[in-house]
Amino acid sequence: MRLLTHNMLSSNIKGVEKGFPLRIEAEKVVEKPVEMNADFLRKMFEKVEWKAFLEASRSMGYAQLPEEVDSGMLESDEFLSRFHHALLELHLEEGALVCPETGRRFPVNKGIPNMLLHEDEV
Amino acid sequence: MASYKENRTARIRLVSSHNEVYEPCDDSFALVDALLADRTNLLEHCPTMCMEIGCGSGYVITSLALILGRERGGVNYIATDINPNAVKVTRETLDAHGVDAELILTDIASGLENRLAGLVDVMVVNPPYVPTPEDEVGAEGIISSWAGGENGRRVIDRILPVADHLLSEKGWLYMVTLTANNPSEICLQMRKKGYASKIIIQRSTEEESLHIIKFWRDFDTTVDEVTDQSLIGFLGSLLAQIPLFSLWRGSNSNDNC
Ligand SMILES: C[S@@+](CC[C@H](N)C(=O)[O-])C[C@H]1O[C@@H](n2cnc3c(N)ncnc32)[C@H](O)[C@@H]1O
């Protein structure tokens, strides 16, 4: 699971208000290199919630992202390549996503988050 | 033609399988053929985010990634299924073809509704559409691959509002339906949400008639302009224009159904 996907996922349990961001418990992180596409990154930059993304990248062991960002940084190749790496190349392979409100753990196995709910959570 | 198609779609022998996962079947082939038929438009559409709901073996999402081109970066694929074995098998199918997608084990798109809203440029769905007793819908294992409850609409009717919510302004939805699902009523329902629709492929066998319908937001038509009667008339004429023809594959094909 990419951090892009993490940034799009919320806890879906009944009664949870925001359920975002899910806290990452990383057991195994893998890197899969992909070609960089600056247009894609610019589009995604507008959608990504930076605080959540920053936290997520740290919990995956990557600490090269700036605290504060603005769209001017998209002109910098160095920023783009870090953003690209954290957003698309780092994958949570094993671990869990934890609901910020209830503490419910959604397991991630073989890179696939399991967001299925129990009957009493729907 | 065959080799063109082979290069552009997932290869059946590379599609992974599992006894509880839906194998690519006539409906899967029809959906992929619709995507191939619409390939030029898809390429011009330049989608950033593509999504499949109910990916099963991964045949369709893999084909979509191949149709849009391995060489083109800048597209992110997401595929969901409610069956744990399906998402595993989809991972193997993607890997075997050297393409990638983000997989999520979930009910339709649960967990993605908030943050993925309005971001999906292309959505493909081959839903469980077979009319069955209600209690088979969502049952464990392979049954939930096809069980659609009354008129086969139980899961379809839950997917449509989610699709509307997740699709971007320029978003397109390609969906498989059966005559028993009442496709013109589905188009009418989507019309009321502001979508135009077009049947890209229709195929008939003795048992069933499949339609692959494409939906897109149509800003020219405001909802109150549409009266049910005019629309049913319009759809009726649309359906009448399409000759009933059989395009089923010959004996050399790989249908396991
Ligand atoms: C007809 S099969 C299509 C599989 C594959 N896309 C294809 O075309 O070959 C329908 C798929 O939808 C999945 N499905 C059924 N109900 C679902 C739900 N509520 N949420 C997500 N997936 C679901 C099934 O597990 C099955 O894999």
mmCIF file of C-alpha atoms and ligand atoms in Angstrom:
data_model
loop_
_atom_site.group_PDB
_atom_site.id
_atom_site.type_symbol
_atom_site.label_atom_id
_atom_site.label_comp_id
_atom_site.label_asym_id
_atom_site.label_seq_id
_atom_site.Cartn_x
_atom_site.Cartn_y
_atom_site.Cartn_z
ATOM 1 C CA MET A 1 0.000 0.000 0.000
ATOM 2 C CA ARG A 2 1.296 3.372 -1.078
ATOM 3 C CA LEU A 3 1.107 6.440 1.125
ATOM 4 C CA LEU A 4 -1.080 7.944 -1.596
ATOM 5 C CA THR A 5 -3.633 5.275 -0.760
ATOM 6 C CA HIS A 6 -3.148 5.827 2.955
ATOM 7 C CA ASN A 7 -3.984 9.487 2.370
ATOM 8 C CA MET A 8 -7.254 8.469 0.687
ATOM 9 C CA LEU A 9 -8.370 6.000 3.364
ATOM 10 C CA SER A 10 -10.437 6.717 6.471
ATOM 11 C CA SER A 11 -11.839 4.543 9.202
ATOM 12 C CA ASN A 12 -15.278 3.437 8.040
ATOM 13 C CA ILE A 13 -16.669 2.230 11.363
ATOM 14 C CA LYS A 14 -20.181 3.314 12.252
ATOM 15 C CA GLY A 15 -20.241 6.346 14.536
ATOM 16 C CA VAL A 16 -16.680 7.445 13.779
ATOM 17 C CA GLU A 17 -16.670 11.107 12.786
ATOM 18 C CA LYS A 18 -13.587 11.776 10.729
ATOM 19 C CA GLY A 19 -11.592 8.595 11.048
ATOM 20 C CA PHE A 20 -8.623 10.271 9.399
ATOM 21 C CA PRO A 21 -5.704 9.917 9.279
ATOM 22 C CA LEU A 22 -5.276 6.270 10.131
ATOM 23 C CA ARG A 23 -2.162 5.744 12.245
ATOM 24 C CA ILE A 24 0.362 3.445 10.597
ATOM 25 C CA GLU A 25 1.935 0.545 12.450
ATOM 26 C CA ALA A 26 4.710 -0.541 10.136
ATOM 27 C CA GLU A 27 6.140 -4.030 10.441
ATOM 28 C CA LYS A 28 7.553 -4.265 6.960
ATOM 29 C CA VAL A 29 8.103 -1.478 4.457
ATOM 30 C CA VAL A 30 9.279 -2.149 0.899
ATOM 31 C CA GLU A 31 10.485 0.207 -1.797
ATOM 32 C CA LYS A 32 9.359 -0.250 -5.388
ATOM 33 C CA PRO A 33 10.961 2.219 -7.758
ATOM 34 C CA VAL A 34 8.673 3.780 -10.360
ATOM 35 C CA GLU A 35 9.317 6.427 -12.949
ATOM 36 C CA MET A 36 8.598 9.948 -11.802
ATOM 37 C CA ASN A 37 5.836 11.934 -13.455
ATOM 38 C CA ALA A 38 5.862 15.585 -12.440
ATOM 39 C CA ASP A 39 2.349 16.318 -13.734
ATOM 40 C CA PHE A 40 0.923 13.524 -11.675
ATOM 41 C CA LEU A 41 2.754 14.791 -8.584
ATOM 42 C CA ARG A 42 1.472 18.333 -9.126
ATOM 43 C CA LYS A 43 -2.091 17.077 -9.363
ATOM 44 C CA MET A 44 -1.744 14.925 -6.283
ATOM 45 C CA PHE A 45 -0.056 17.661 -4.309
ATOM 46 C CA GLU A 46 -3.354 19.546 -4.308
ATOM 47 C CA LYS A 47 -5.242 16.541 -2.965
ATOM 48 C CA VAL A 48 -2.857 15.245 -0.337
ATOM 49 C CA GLU A 49 -3.363 16.280 3.279
ATOM 50 C CA TRP A 50 0.187 17.179 4.098
ATOM 51 C CA LYS A 51 0.168 16.689 7.882
ATOM 52 C CA ALA A 52 -1.232 13.182 7.520
ATOM 53 C CA PHE A 53 1.237 12.417 4.754
ATOM 54 C CA LEU A 54 4.182 13.720 6.754
ATOM 55 C CA GLU A 55 3.222 11.642 9.812
ATOM 56 C CA ALA A 56 2.673 8.592 7.629
ATOM 57 C CA SER A 57 6.058 8.933 5.927
ATOM 58 C CA ARG A 58 7.751 9.196 9.320
ATOM 59 C CA SER A 59 6.055 6.095 10.597
ATOM 60 C CA MET A 60 7.396 4.339 7.507
ATOM 61 C CA GLY A 61 10.912 5.436 8.480
ATOM 62 C CA TYR A 62 11.252 8.248 5.936
ATOM 63 C CA ALA A 63 12.083 11.656 7.382
ATOM 64 C CA GLN A 64 13.097 13.674 4.328
ATOM 65 C CA LEU A 65 9.890 15.652 3.835
ATOM 66 C CA PRO A 66 9.514 19.300 4.907
ATOM 67 C CA GLU A 67 7.100 20.191 7.727
ATOM 68 C CA GLU A 68 5.472 22.996 5.809
ATOM 69 C CA VAL A 69 4.842 23.108 2.092
ATOM 70 C CA ASP A 70 3.526 25.431 -0.561
ATOM 71 C CA SER A 71 2.948 24.927 -4.253
ATOM 72 C CA GLY A 72 6.083 26.912 -5.098
ATOM 73 C CA MET A 73 8.103 23.907 -3.940
ATOM 74 C CA LEU A 74 6.834 21.967 -6.924
ATOM 75 C CA GLU A 75 9.417 23.873 -8.953
ATOM 76 C CA SER A 76 12.189 22.173 -7.033
ATOM 77 C CA ASP A 77 13.450 18.878 -8.454
ATOM 78 C CA GLU A 78 14.712 17.846 -5.091
ATOM 79 C CA PHE A 79 11.334 18.360 -3.473
ATOM 80 C CA LEU A 80 9.571 16.551 -6.317
ATOM 81 C CA SER A 81 11.797 13.521 -6.055
ATOM 82 C CA ARG A 82 11.267 13.258 -2.294
ATOM 83 C CA PHE A 83 7.538 13.729 -2.655
ATOM 84 C CA HIS A 84 7.510 11.099 -5.414
ATOM 85 C CA HIS A 85 9.474 8.637 -3.321
ATOM 86 C CA ALA A 86 7.254 8.978 -0.251
ATOM 87 C CA LEU A 87 3.968 9.089 -2.131
ATOM 88 C CA LEU A 88 4.491 6.260 -4.618
ATOM 89 C CA GLU A 89 7.609 4.214 -3.943
ATOM 90 C CA LEU A 90 7.287 3.396 -0.262
ATOM 91 C CA HIS A 91 4.841 0.563 0.355
ATOM 92 C CA LEU A 92 3.465 -0.678 3.632
ATOM 93 C CA GLU A 93 3.786 -4.413 3.077
ATOM 94 C CA GLU A 94 2.918 -5.721 6.556
ATOM 95 C CA GLY A 95 1.430 -3.892 9.502
ATOM 96 C CA ALA A 96 -1.804 -2.177 10.403
ATOM 97 C CA LEU A 97 -3.816 1.002 10.055
ATOM 98 C CA VAL A 98 -5.281 2.178 13.334
ATOM 99 C CA CYS A 99 -8.501 4.164 13.622
ATOM 100 C CA PRO A 100 -7.661 7.474 15.361
ATOM 101 C CA GLU A 101 -10.966 7.508 17.252
ATOM 102 C CA THR A 102 -11.608 3.913 18.279
ATOM 103 C CA GLY A 103 -8.169 2.310 18.129
ATOM 104 C CA ARG A 104 -9.558 -0.458 15.891
ATOM 105 C CA ARG A 105 -6.740 -2.031 13.863
ATOM 106 C CA PHE A 106 -7.171 -2.686 10.172
ATOM 107 C CA PRO A 107 -4.513 -5.232 9.233
ATOM 108 C CA VAL A 108 -2.335 -4.839 6.161
ATOM 109 C CA ASN A 109 -1.093 -8.135 4.726
ATOM 110 C CA LYS A 110 0.978 -8.505 1.562
ATOM 111 C CA GLY A 111 0.430 -4.800 0.986
ATOM 112 C CA ILE A 112 -3.376 -5.088 1.053
ATOM 113 C CA PRO A 113 -5.319 -3.237 3.751
ATOM 114 C CA ASN A 114 -8.333 -5.096 5.098
ATOM 115 C CA MET A 115 -11.107 -2.548 5.643
ATOM 116 C CA LEU A 116 -13.858 -5.148 6.073
ATOM 117 C CA LEU A 117 -16.000 -4.439 9.112
ATOM 118 C CA HIS A 118 -17.543 -6.766 11.670
ATOM 119 C CA GLU A 119 -21.308 -6.852 11.766
ATOM 120 C CA ASP A 120 -21.572 -4.585 14.820
ATOM 121 C CA GLU A 121 -19.352 -1.937 13.167
ATOM 122 C CA VAL A 122 -21.488 -1.349 10.072
ATOM 123 C CA MET B 1 -6.293 -8.364 -34.575
ATOM 124 C CA ALA B 2 -5.653 -11.213 -32.190
ATOM 125 C CA SER B 3 -2.067 -10.212 -31.547
ATOM 126 C CA TYR B 4 -3.078 -6.584 -31.142
ATOM 127 C CA LYS B 5 -5.572 -7.645 -28.556
ATOM 128 C CA GLU B 6 -3.099 -9.971 -26.861
ATOM 129 C CA ASN B 7 -0.647 -7.153 -26.355
ATOM 130 C CA ARG B 8 -3.236 -4.815 -25.014
ATOM 131 C CA THR B 9 -5.132 -6.992 -22.587
ATOM 132 C CA ALA B 10 -4.305 -9.419 -19.826
ATOM 133 C CA ARG B 11 -3.332 -12.859 -21.116
ATOM 134 C CA ILE B 12 -5.600 -15.568 -19.909
ATOM 135 C CA ARG B 13 -2.749 -17.925 -19.185
ATOM 136 C CA LEU B 14 -1.119 -15.301 -16.971
ATOM 137 C CA VAL B 15 -4.322 -14.610 -15.036
ATOM 138 C CA SER B 16 -4.018 -16.206 -11.638
ATOM 139 C CA SER B 17 -6.871 -18.267 -10.216
ATOM 140 C CA HIS B 18 -8.334 -19.682 -7.036
ATOM 141 C CA ASN B 19 -11.349 -21.931 -6.602
ATOM 142 C CA GLU B 20 -13.235 -19.198 -4.743
ATOM 143 C CA VAL B 21 -12.444 -16.379 -7.184
ATOM 144 C CA TYR B 22 -14.506 -15.553 -10.269
ATOM 145 C CA GLU B 23 -12.643 -16.585 -13.403
ATOM 146 C CA PRO B 24 -12.671 -14.237 -16.380
ATOM 147 C CA CYS B 25 -15.841 -15.043 -18.232
ATOM 148 C CA ASP B 26 -17.942 -13.667 -21.098
ATOM 149 C CA ASP B 27 -18.908 -10.620 -19.038
ATOM 150 C CA SER B 28 -15.260 -9.884 -18.196
ATOM 151 C CA PHE B 29 -14.308 -10.224 -21.873
ATOM 152 C CA ALA B 30 -17.163 -7.983 -22.957
ATOM 153 C CA LEU B 31 -16.082 -5.291 -20.482
ATOM 154 C CA VAL B 32 -12.475 -5.419 -21.669
ATOM 155 C CA ASP B 33 -13.619 -5.389 -25.294
ATOM 156 C CA ALA B 34 -15.632 -2.259 -24.513
ATOM 157 C CA LEU B 35 -12.513 -0.634 -23.044
ATOM 158 C CA LEU B 36 -10.537 -1.643 -26.131
ATOM 159 C CA ALA B 37 -13.247 -0.283 -28.398
ATOM 160 C CA ASP B 38 -13.076 2.991 -26.480
ATOM 161 C CA ARG B 39 -9.289 3.006 -26.259
ATOM 162 C CA THR B 40 -8.705 6.142 -28.335
ATOM 163 C CA ASN B 41 -11.097 8.083 -26.153
ATOM 164 C CA LEU B 42 -9.527 6.650 -23.025
ATOM 165 C CA LEU B 43 -6.071 7.739 -24.104
ATOM 166 C CA GLU B 44 -7.311 11.236 -24.900
ATOM 167 C CA HIS B 45 -9.125 11.332 -21.589
ATOM 168 C CA CYS B 46 -5.748 11.193 -19.774
ATOM 169 C CA PRO B 47 -7.085 9.714 -16.563
ATOM 170 C CA THR B 48 -5.043 10.203 -13.400
ATOM 171 C CA MET B 49 -6.996 7.928 -11.098
ATOM 172 C CA CYS B 50 -8.594 4.689 -12.304
ATOM 173 C CA MET B 51 -10.562 2.305 -10.169
ATOM 174 C CA GLU B 52 -12.247 -1.076 -10.334
ATOM 175 C CA ILE B 53 -14.881 -2.233 -7.872
ATOM 176 C CA GLY B 54 -15.015 -6.020 -7.563
ATOM 177 C CA CYS B 55 -11.742 -6.937 -9.287
ATOM 178 C CA GLY B 56 -12.030 -10.746 -8.934
ATOM 179 C CA SER B 57 -9.109 -12.344 -10.785
ATOM 180 C CA GLY B 58 -7.685 -8.947 -11.772
ATOM 181 C CA TYR B 59 -8.299 -9.580 -15.473
ATOM 182 C CA VAL B 60 -10.083 -6.253 -16.033
ATOM 183 C CA ILE B 61 -7.899 -3.870 -14.023
ATOM 184 C CA THR B 62 -4.763 -5.471 -15.508
ATOM 185 C CA SER B 63 -6.208 -5.061 -18.994
ATOM 186 C CA LEU B 64 -7.121 -1.449 -18.290
ATOM 187 C CA ALA B 65 -3.547 -0.746 -17.182
ATOM 188 C CA LEU B 66 -2.233 -2.415 -20.357
ATOM 189 C CA ILE B 67 -4.733 -0.565 -22.568
ATOM 190 C CA LEU B 68 -3.702 2.777 -21.109
ATOM 191 C CA GLY B 69 -0.110 1.795 -21.672
ATOM 192 C CA ARG B 70 2.659 0.540 -19.486
ATOM 193 C CA GLU B 71 4.891 3.277 -20.819
ATOM 194 C CA ARG B 72 2.619 6.051 -19.576
ATOM 195 C CA GLY B 73 3.382 6.894 -15.983
ATOM 196 C CA GLY B 74 1.114 9.196 -14.117
ATOM 197 C CA VAL B 75 -1.889 6.923 -13.692
ATOM 198 C CA ASN B 76 -2.776 5.428 -10.331
ATOM 199 C CA TYR B 77 -4.953 2.322 -10.216
ATOM 200 C CA ILE B 78 -7.076 1.214 -7.273
ATOM 201 C CA ALA B 79 -9.012 -2.039 -7.161
ATOM 202 C CA THR B 80 -11.305 -3.336 -4.451
ATOM 203 C CA ASP B 81 -13.031 -6.626 -3.743
ATOM 204 C CA ILE B 82 -14.939 -8.014 -0.797
ATOM 205 C CA ASN B 83 -13.344 -11.428 -1.262
ATOM 206 C CA PRO B 84 -9.890 -11.789 0.393
ATOM 207 C CA ASN B 85 -8.814 -14.384 -2.152
ATOM 208 C CA ALA B 86 -9.778 -12.112 -5.031
ATOM 209 C CA VAL B 87 -7.454 -9.278 -4.010
ATOM 210 C CA LYS B 88 -4.618 -11.799 -3.536
ATOM 211 C CA VAL B 89 -5.214 -13.321 -6.953
ATOM 212 C CA THR B 90 -5.450 -9.839 -8.491
ATOM 213 C CA ARG B 91 -2.018 -9.024 -7.060
ATOM 214 C CA GLU B 92 -0.576 -12.118 -8.780
ATOM 215 C CA THR B 93 -2.263 -11.274 -12.077
ATOM 216 C CA LEU B 94 -0.944 -7.698 -11.992
ATOM 217 C CA ASP B 95 2.572 -8.899 -11.153
ATOM 218 C CA ALA B 96 2.523 -11.442 -13.960
ATOM 219 C CA HIS B 97 1.863 -8.621 -16.409
ATOM 220 C CA GLY B 98 4.332 -6.138 -14.939
ATOM 221 C CA VAL B 99 1.666 -3.600 -13.972
ATOM 222 C CA ASP B 100 0.597 -2.313 -10.576
ATOM 223 C CA ALA B 101 -2.533 -1.290 -8.722
ATOM 224 C CA GLU B 102 -3.390 -0.449 -5.148
ATOM 225 C CA LEU B 103 -5.597 -3.203 -3.745
ATOM 226 C CA ILE B 104 -8.063 -2.813 -0.916
ATOM 227 C CA LEU B 105 -10.134 -5.518 0.695
ATOM 228 C CA THR B 106 -13.406 -3.747 1.336
ATOM 229 C CA ASP B 107 -17.129 -3.594 0.692
ATOM 230 C CA ILE B 108 -17.518 -1.604 -2.570
ATOM 231 C CA ALA B 109 -15.361 1.436 -1.679
ATOM 232 C CA SER B 110 -15.913 1.646 2.053
ATOM 233 C CA GLY B 111 -13.137 3.707 3.661
ATOM 234 C CA LEU B 112 -12.461 5.642 0.456
ATOM 235 C CA GLU B 113 -15.658 7.711 0.272
ATOM 236 C CA ASN B 114 -14.351 10.763 2.110
ATOM 237 C CA ARG B 115 -10.933 11.294 0.659
ATOM 238 C CA LEU B 116 -11.306 9.799 -2.819
ATOM 239 C CA ALA B 117 -14.521 11.721 -3.570
ATOM 240 C CA GLY B 118 -14.436 13.428 -6.952
ATOM 241 C CA LEU B 119 -11.036 12.005 -7.902
ATOM 242 C CA VAL B 120 -11.766 8.963 -10.043
ATOM 243 C CA ASP B 121 -11.500 9.599 -13.772
ATOM 244 C CA VAL B 122 -12.260 6.073 -14.950
ATOM 245 C CA MET B 123 -14.216 3.451 -13.043
ATOM 246 C CA VAL B 124 -14.887 -0.068 -14.291
ATOM 247 C CA VAL B 125 -17.369 -2.442 -12.701
ATOM 248 C CA ASN B 126 -18.469 -5.970 -13.519
ATOM 249 C CA PRO B 127 -20.806 -6.378 -10.559
ATOM 250 C CA PRO B 128 -22.575 -9.443 -9.225
ATOM 251 C CA TYR B 129 -25.642 -9.071 -11.453
ATOM 252 C CA VAL B 130 -27.398 -12.435 -11.527
ATOM 253 C CA PRO B 131 -30.936 -12.468 -10.124
ATOM 254 C CA THR B 132 -30.812 -14.758 -7.067
ATOM 255 C CA PRO B 133 -32.528 -15.212 -3.731
ATOM 256 C CA GLU B 134 -31.731 -12.264 -1.467
ATOM 257 C CA ASP B 135 -29.828 -14.319 1.097
ATOM 258 C CA GLU B 136 -27.166 -15.265 -1.465
ATOM 259 C CA VAL B 137 -26.054 -11.632 -1.846
ATOM 260 C CA GLY B 138 -22.734 -11.134 -0.097
ATOM 261 C CA ALA B 139 -22.564 -14.781 0.974
ATOM 262 C CA GLU B 140 -19.131 -16.215 1.698
ATOM 263 C CA GLY B 141 -16.967 -17.410 -1.156
ATOM 264 C CA ILE B 142 -17.677 -17.599 -4.847
ATOM 265 C CA ILE B 143 -21.467 -17.090 -4.610
ATOM 266 C CA SER B 144 -21.059 -13.376 -3.911
ATOM 267 C CA SER B 145 -19.282 -13.053 -7.274
ATOM 268 C CA TRP B 146 -22.538 -13.292 -9.101
ATOM 269 C CA ALA B 147 -25.404 -13.170 -6.595
ATOM 270 C CA GLY B 148 -27.349 -9.969 -7.209
ATOM 271 C CA GLY B 149 -30.632 -10.555 -5.369
ATOM 272 C CA GLU B 150 -33.889 -9.291 -6.827
ATOM 273 C CA ASN B 151 -33.460 -8.460 -10.529
ATOM 274 C CA GLY B 152 -29.738 -8.769 -9.849
ATOM 275 C CA ARG B 153 -29.811 -5.174 -8.637
ATOM 276 C CA ARG B 154 -28.898 -5.411 -4.971
ATOM 277 C CA VAL B 155 -25.182 -4.686 -5.308
ATOM 278 C CA ILE B 156 -25.537 -2.555 -8.474
ATOM 279 C CA ASP B 157 -27.911 -0.201 -6.669
ATOM 280 C CA ARG B 158 -25.361 0.245 -3.888
ATOM 281 C CA ILE B 159 -22.498 0.810 -6.325
ATOM 282 C CA LEU B 160 -24.166 3.533 -8.436
ATOM 283 C CA PRO B 161 -24.332 6.246 -5.735
ATOM 284 C CA VAL B 162 -20.752 5.432 -4.707
ATOM 285 C CA ALA B 163 -19.625 5.758 -8.321
ATOM 286 C CA ASP B 164 -21.408 9.110 -8.577
ATOM 287 C CA HIS B 165 -19.667 10.248 -5.411
ATOM 288 C CA LEU B 166 -16.171 9.114 -6.396
ATOM 289 C CA LEU B 167 -16.150 10.110 -10.065
ATOM 290 C CA SER B 168 -14.394 13.333 -10.985
ATOM 291 C CA GLU B 169 -16.127 15.979 -13.062
ATOM 292 C CA LYS B 170 -14.741 14.358 -16.181
ATOM 293 C CA GLY B 171 -15.163 10.846 -14.765
ATOM 294 C CA TRP B 172 -16.393 7.878 -16.783
ATOM 295 C CA LEU B 173 -18.018 4.700 -15.531
ATOM 296 C CA TYR B 174 -18.077 1.473 -17.549
ATOM 297 C CA MET B 175 -20.448 -1.105 -16.130
ATOM 298 C CA VAL B 176 -21.680 -4.554 -17.097
ATOM 299 C CA THR B 177 -25.419 -5.140 -16.872
ATOM 300 C CA LEU B 178 -27.795 -7.883 -17.844
ATOM 301 C CA THR B 179 -31.188 -7.386 -19.473
ATOM 302 C CA ALA B 180 -32.735 -8.713 -16.266
ATOM 303 C CA ASN B 181 -31.159 -5.761 -14.404
ATOM 304 C CA ASN B 182 -33.295 -3.384 -16.461
ATOM 305 C CA PRO B 183 -30.463 -1.339 -17.977
ATOM 306 C CA SER B 184 -32.743 1.412 -19.276
ATOM 307 C CA GLU B 185 -34.002 1.996 -15.754
ATOM 308 C CA ILE B 186 -30.370 2.181 -14.565
ATOM 309 C CA CYS B 187 -29.637 4.764 -17.272
ATOM 310 C CA LEU B 188 -32.700 6.721 -16.235
ATOM 311 C CA GLN B 189 -31.610 6.713 -12.611
ATOM 312 C CA MET B 190 -28.158 7.933 -13.635
ATOM 313 C CA ARG B 191 -29.746 10.523 -15.924
ATOM 314 C CA LYS B 192 -31.425 12.015 -12.902
ATOM 315 C CA LYS B 193 -27.989 12.356 -11.327
ATOM 316 C CA GLY B 194 -26.813 14.193 -14.451
ATOM 317 C CA TYR B 195 -25.195 11.391 -16.421
ATOM 318 C CA ALA B 196 -25.469 10.625 -20.090
ATOM 319 C CA SER B 197 -25.028 7.013 -21.093
ATOM 320 C CA LYS B 198 -24.185 4.913 -24.088
ATOM 321 C CA ILE B 199 -24.190 1.195 -24.718
ATOM 322 C CA ILE B 200 -20.714 0.363 -25.925
ATOM 323 C CA ILE B 201 -21.242 -3.361 -26.420
ATOM 324 C CA GLN B 202 -24.239 -5.610 -26.413
ATOM 325 C CA ARG B 203 -23.894 -9.374 -26.615
ATOM 326 C CA SER B 204 -26.502 -12.057 -26.446
ATOM 327 C CA THR B 205 -26.499 -15.729 -25.818
ATOM 328 C CA GLU B 206 -29.411 -18.030 -25.334
ATOM 329 C CA GLU B 207 -29.335 -17.443 -21.602
ATOM 330 C CA GLU B 208 -28.473 -13.813 -21.231
ATOM 331 C CA SER B 209 -27.949 -10.519 -22.940
ATOM 332 C CA LEU B 210 -25.118 -8.360 -21.642
ATOM 333 C CA HIS B 211 -24.774 -4.618 -22.047
ATOM 334 C CA ILE B 212 -21.608 -2.682 -21.327
ATOM 335 C CA ILE B 213 -22.772 0.833 -20.557
ATOM 336 C CA LYS B 214 -20.599 3.909 -20.346
ATOM 337 C CA PHE B 215 -21.757 6.797 -18.157
ATOM 338 C CA TRP B 216 -20.379 10.323 -18.076
ATOM 339 C CA ARG B 217 -21.510 13.597 -16.586
ATOM 340 C CA ASP B 218 -23.500 15.599 -19.060
ATOM 341 C CA PHE B 219 -23.599 19.248 -18.108
ATOM 342 C CA ASP B 220 -25.905 20.230 -20.954
ATOM 343 C CA THR B 221 -28.913 18.503 -19.554
ATOM 344 C CA THR B 222 -30.299 19.770 -16.325
ATOM 345 C CA VAL B 223 -32.229 17.230 -14.352
ATOM 346 C CA ASP B 224 -35.629 18.886 -14.558
ATOM 347 C CA GLU B 225 -35.507 18.888 -18.340
ATOM 348 C CA VAL B 226 -35.645 15.132 -18.290
ATOM 349 C CA THR B 227 -39.041 13.585 -18.055
ATOM 350 C CA ASP B 228 -39.203 9.903 -17.484
ATOM 351 C CA GLN B 229 -41.339 9.366 -20.548
ATOM 352 C CA SER B 230 -39.046 11.175 -22.962
ATOM 353 C CA LEU B 231 -36.108 9.321 -21.570
ATOM 354 C CA ILE B 232 -37.675 5.902 -21.827
ATOM 355 C CA GLY B 233 -38.580 6.721 -25.412
ATOM 356 C CA PHE B 234 -35.021 7.828 -26.066
ATOM 357 C CA LEU B 235 -33.532 4.722 -24.508
ATOM 358 C CA GLY B 236 -35.964 2.503 -26.338
ATOM 359 C CA SER B 237 -34.844 3.921 -29.652
ATOM 360 C CA LEU B 238 -31.242 3.595 -28.591
ATOM 361 C CA LEU B 239 -31.658 -0.053 -27.770
ATOM 362 C CA ALA B 240 -33.562 -0.654 -30.975
ATOM 363 C CA GLN B 241 -30.643 0.663 -33.006
ATOM 364 C CA ILE B 242 -28.368 -2.027 -31.777
ATOM 365 C CA PRO B 243 -28.828 -5.221 -33.695
ATOM 366 C CA LEU B 244 -28.872 -8.336 -31.639
ATOM 367 C CA PHE B 245 -25.779 -10.139 -32.582
ATOM 368 C CA SER B 246 -23.735 -12.825 -31.081
ATOM 369 C CA LEU B 247 -20.077 -12.206 -30.640
ATOM 370 C CA TRP B 248 -19.271 -15.113 -28.434
ATOM 371 C CA ARG B 249 -15.866 -16.542 -28.828
ATOM 372 C CA GLY B 250 -15.338 -19.728 -30.752
ATOM 373 C CA SER B 251 -14.175 -23.029 -29.360
ATOM 374 C CA ASN B 252 -10.546 -21.933 -29.438
ATOM 375 C CA SER B 253 -11.160 -19.368 -26.736
ATOM 376 C CA ASN B 254 -10.500 -19.807 -23.130
ATOM 377 C CA ASP B 255 -13.922 -19.623 -21.555
ATOM 378 C CA ASN B 256 -14.149 -21.708 -18.467
ATOM 379 C CA CYS B 257 -17.730 -20.980 -17.684
HETATM 380 C C1 LIG C 1 -18.826 -10.827 -11.720
HETATM 381 S S1 LIG C 1 -17.389 -10.813 -10.675
HETATM 382 C C2 LIG C 1 -16.250 -9.854 -11.698
HETATM 383 C C3 LIG C 1 -14.804 -10.140 -11.423
HETATM 384 C C4 LIG C 1 -13.836 -9.448 -12.384
HETATM 385 N N1 LIG C 1 -13.936 -8.002 -12.266
HETATM 386 C C5 LIG C 1 -14.114 -9.863 -13.801
HETATM 387 O O1 LIG C 1 -14.696 -9.057 -14.533
HETATM 388 O O2 LIG C 1 -13.759 -10.985 -14.172
HETATM 389 C C6 LIG C 1 -17.873 -9.687 -9.382
HETATM 390 C C7 LIG C 1 -16.801 -9.413 -8.323
HETATM 391 O O3 LIG C 1 -17.334 -8.476 -7.388
HETATM 392 C C8 LIG C 1 -16.973 -8.845 -6.077
HETATM 393 N N2 LIG C 1 -17.956 -8.293 -5.142
HETATM 394 C C9 LIG C 1 -19.184 -8.746 -4.864
HETATM 395 N N3 LIG C 1 -19.788 -7.979 -3.952
HETATM 396 C C10 LIG C 1 -18.898 -6.987 -3.651
HETATM 397 C C11 LIG C 1 -18.916 -5.871 -2.752
HETATM 398 N N4 LIG C 1 -19.965 -5.615 -1.995
HETATM 399 N N5 LIG C 1 -17.813 -5.083 -2.694
HETATM 400 C C12 LIG C 1 -16.721 -5.345 -3.462
HETATM 401 N N6 LIG C 1 -16.657 -6.386 -4.318
HETATM 402 C C13 LIG C 1 -17.720 -7.188 -4.408
HETATM 403 C C14 LIG C 1 -16.942 -10.365 -6.121
HETATM 404 O O4 LIG C 1 -16.158 -10.887 -5.072
HETATM 405 C C15 LIG C 1 -16.386 -10.627 -7.521
HETATM 406 O O5 LIG C 1 -14.985 -10.716 -7.491
#
